[in-house]
Amino acid sequence: MKAPNVLDRLDPFHGGKKERERCLSTGRLAPFLLPCLCLTTILSLFLYFPNPFEAVSKREIQQKGAPIVKPPEGNAILNCNLYEGRWIQYRRDFNYKNSSCIPEARNCFLHGRTDRDFLNWRWKPYACNLPKFDPRIFLDMVRGNKMAFIGDSVSMNQVESLVCLLSKEEVPKFVYKDSAEQNRIWHFPEHDFILMNLWSRFLVAAEQRMINGSLSAAYNLQIDKVDEDWTANLQTIDYVVISNGLWFFRQIYLYKGDTVVGCVDCEEPNVTKVSPSGAIQMALRTALVYINGCKECRGIVTVVRTFSPTHFEHGSWDTGGICNRTKPSDERQIIWVGEPWNIRKIQVEETERMGKEGKEQGKSFVAMDVTKAMLMRPDGHPGDYWGNLRNKDFRDCLHWCLPGPIDTWNEFLMAILEIETGLVS
Ligand SMILES: *[C@@H]1O[C@H](CO)[C@@H](O)[C@H](O)[C@H]1NC(C)=O
Ligand SMILES: *[C@@H]1O[C@H](CO)[C@@H](O)[C@H](O)[C@H]1NC(C)=O
Ligand SMILES: *[C@@H]1O[C@H](CO)[C@@H](O)[C@H](O)[C@H]1NC(C)=O
Ligand SMILES: *[C@@H]1O[C@H](CO)[C@@H](O)[C@H](O)[C@H]1NC(C)=O
């Protein structure tokens, strides 16, 4: 584990000058009081946008008679563990309208990837079939709703996949993006559906740590306080897809109030050592407790996406690690121990615990447990093919090609929505 970490290198939008300057000025003034990312633009946008926060709950929509389309698979996904399964060969159609929806850094074919067999696999749960992504069913289910993805660039990777998949049915209007393209909003007018990406690396309040007067790669986290960048309009949102993970693999000081309660990846006397999974657990719990405690958020469905593994081989991310495989791994080739697996377990446990408490509040918390499926997909990353002009020496074995196996996450999401909306029952 080293700092800076791989995300500093691979995210085309991270670590830009602007962001550093903003963090610097706020950091000097009042640690933790001002978020680095300015959401005021987003908020003011909503003043002009027609009814973005008019709260129409999923259940009201259903009472009006929609959605119309029944999933062809029927109720088979109920009581089926969607996440225990394997990848089977399957000739896929191109599920995107066209490639114009794919962000450049995720468009592996644009950057020269030639093998295509990695697209021709489907996730097959042992006990049932995972319904194919159907943009019509999906958009019917979320008609009149707002869905927010909250997380880092891997979370954004899933949103981008979703936009591409949905575009086959309706091409959304791009309503807003900030200068770093980290916070973004799309509107699907025919379905009155709003999709957002809200950027939060840690889910809790965070700022880069100053060391000897300059910003370091380390972070200070206020582990008991949510990142207000994503909570501002939570009461207007119907579906939240939340995740945290790779940003915790670096030096992180964990604060409660003014007190340091622990530290990830540091050697300091008298400071409790915390593993990345331990810090992820604290941050996720803070986020879930906040959502569950939100009085105005009745009916909100929170999907916790579990850890998305990286696949650097023949070296780590900063020592020439590569990911040039062209097919999924066999389940038997994977070692089911270690930090990715711990993190996944913690994320599932935290979600299940909150699921029990949330019932009383009329809230759902559901784990979208992608870790196992994705551990088997070393072939799904951009690797050399991400347009790495700035960082020629780094391969992206962390994000996922579009199209690619990450599209499966949106099939999981569709299945979750079918269950949550009562479309299958
Ligand atoms: C791709 O889809 C977009 C959105 O519908 C459209 O504007 C564009 O013309 C399409 N491009 C091609 C090459 O078909
Ligand atoms: C900060 O500066 C002091 C004095 O120049 C130096 O001894 C110390 O190692 C520096 N600390 C770090 C973390 O760079
Ligand atoms: C660590 O804790 C001990 C006992 O409380 C104290 O004597 C010592 O000064 C502390 N060391 C540091 C570096 O804070
Ligand atoms: C992947 O790269 C390694 C090291 O350069 C090479 O030995 C191997 O043959 C490559 N595999 C494929 C499938 O291209």
Coordinates of C-alpha atoms and ligand atoms in Angstrom, one line a residue, residues 314 322 324-326, ligand 4:
H314 CA 3.0 -8.9 -13.0
I322 CA -0.9 -5.1 -16.3
N324 CA -4.2 -8.2 -20.5
R325 CA -6.4 -11.3 -20.0
T326 CA -9.1 -11.9 -22.5
Ligands
LIG4 C1 0.1 -10.6 -21.2 O1 1.3 -9.9 -21.0 C2 2.3 -10.9 -20.6 C3 3.5 -10.1 -20.2 O2 3.8 -9.1 -21.2 C4 2.6 -11.9 -21.7 O3 3.5 -12.8 -21.2 C5 1.3 -12.6 -22.0 O4 1.5 -13.4 -23.1 C6 0.2 -11.6 -22.3 N1 -1.1 -12.3 -22.4 C7 -1.9 -12.1 -23.4 C8 -3.2 -12.9 -23.4 O5 -1.7 -11.2 -24.3

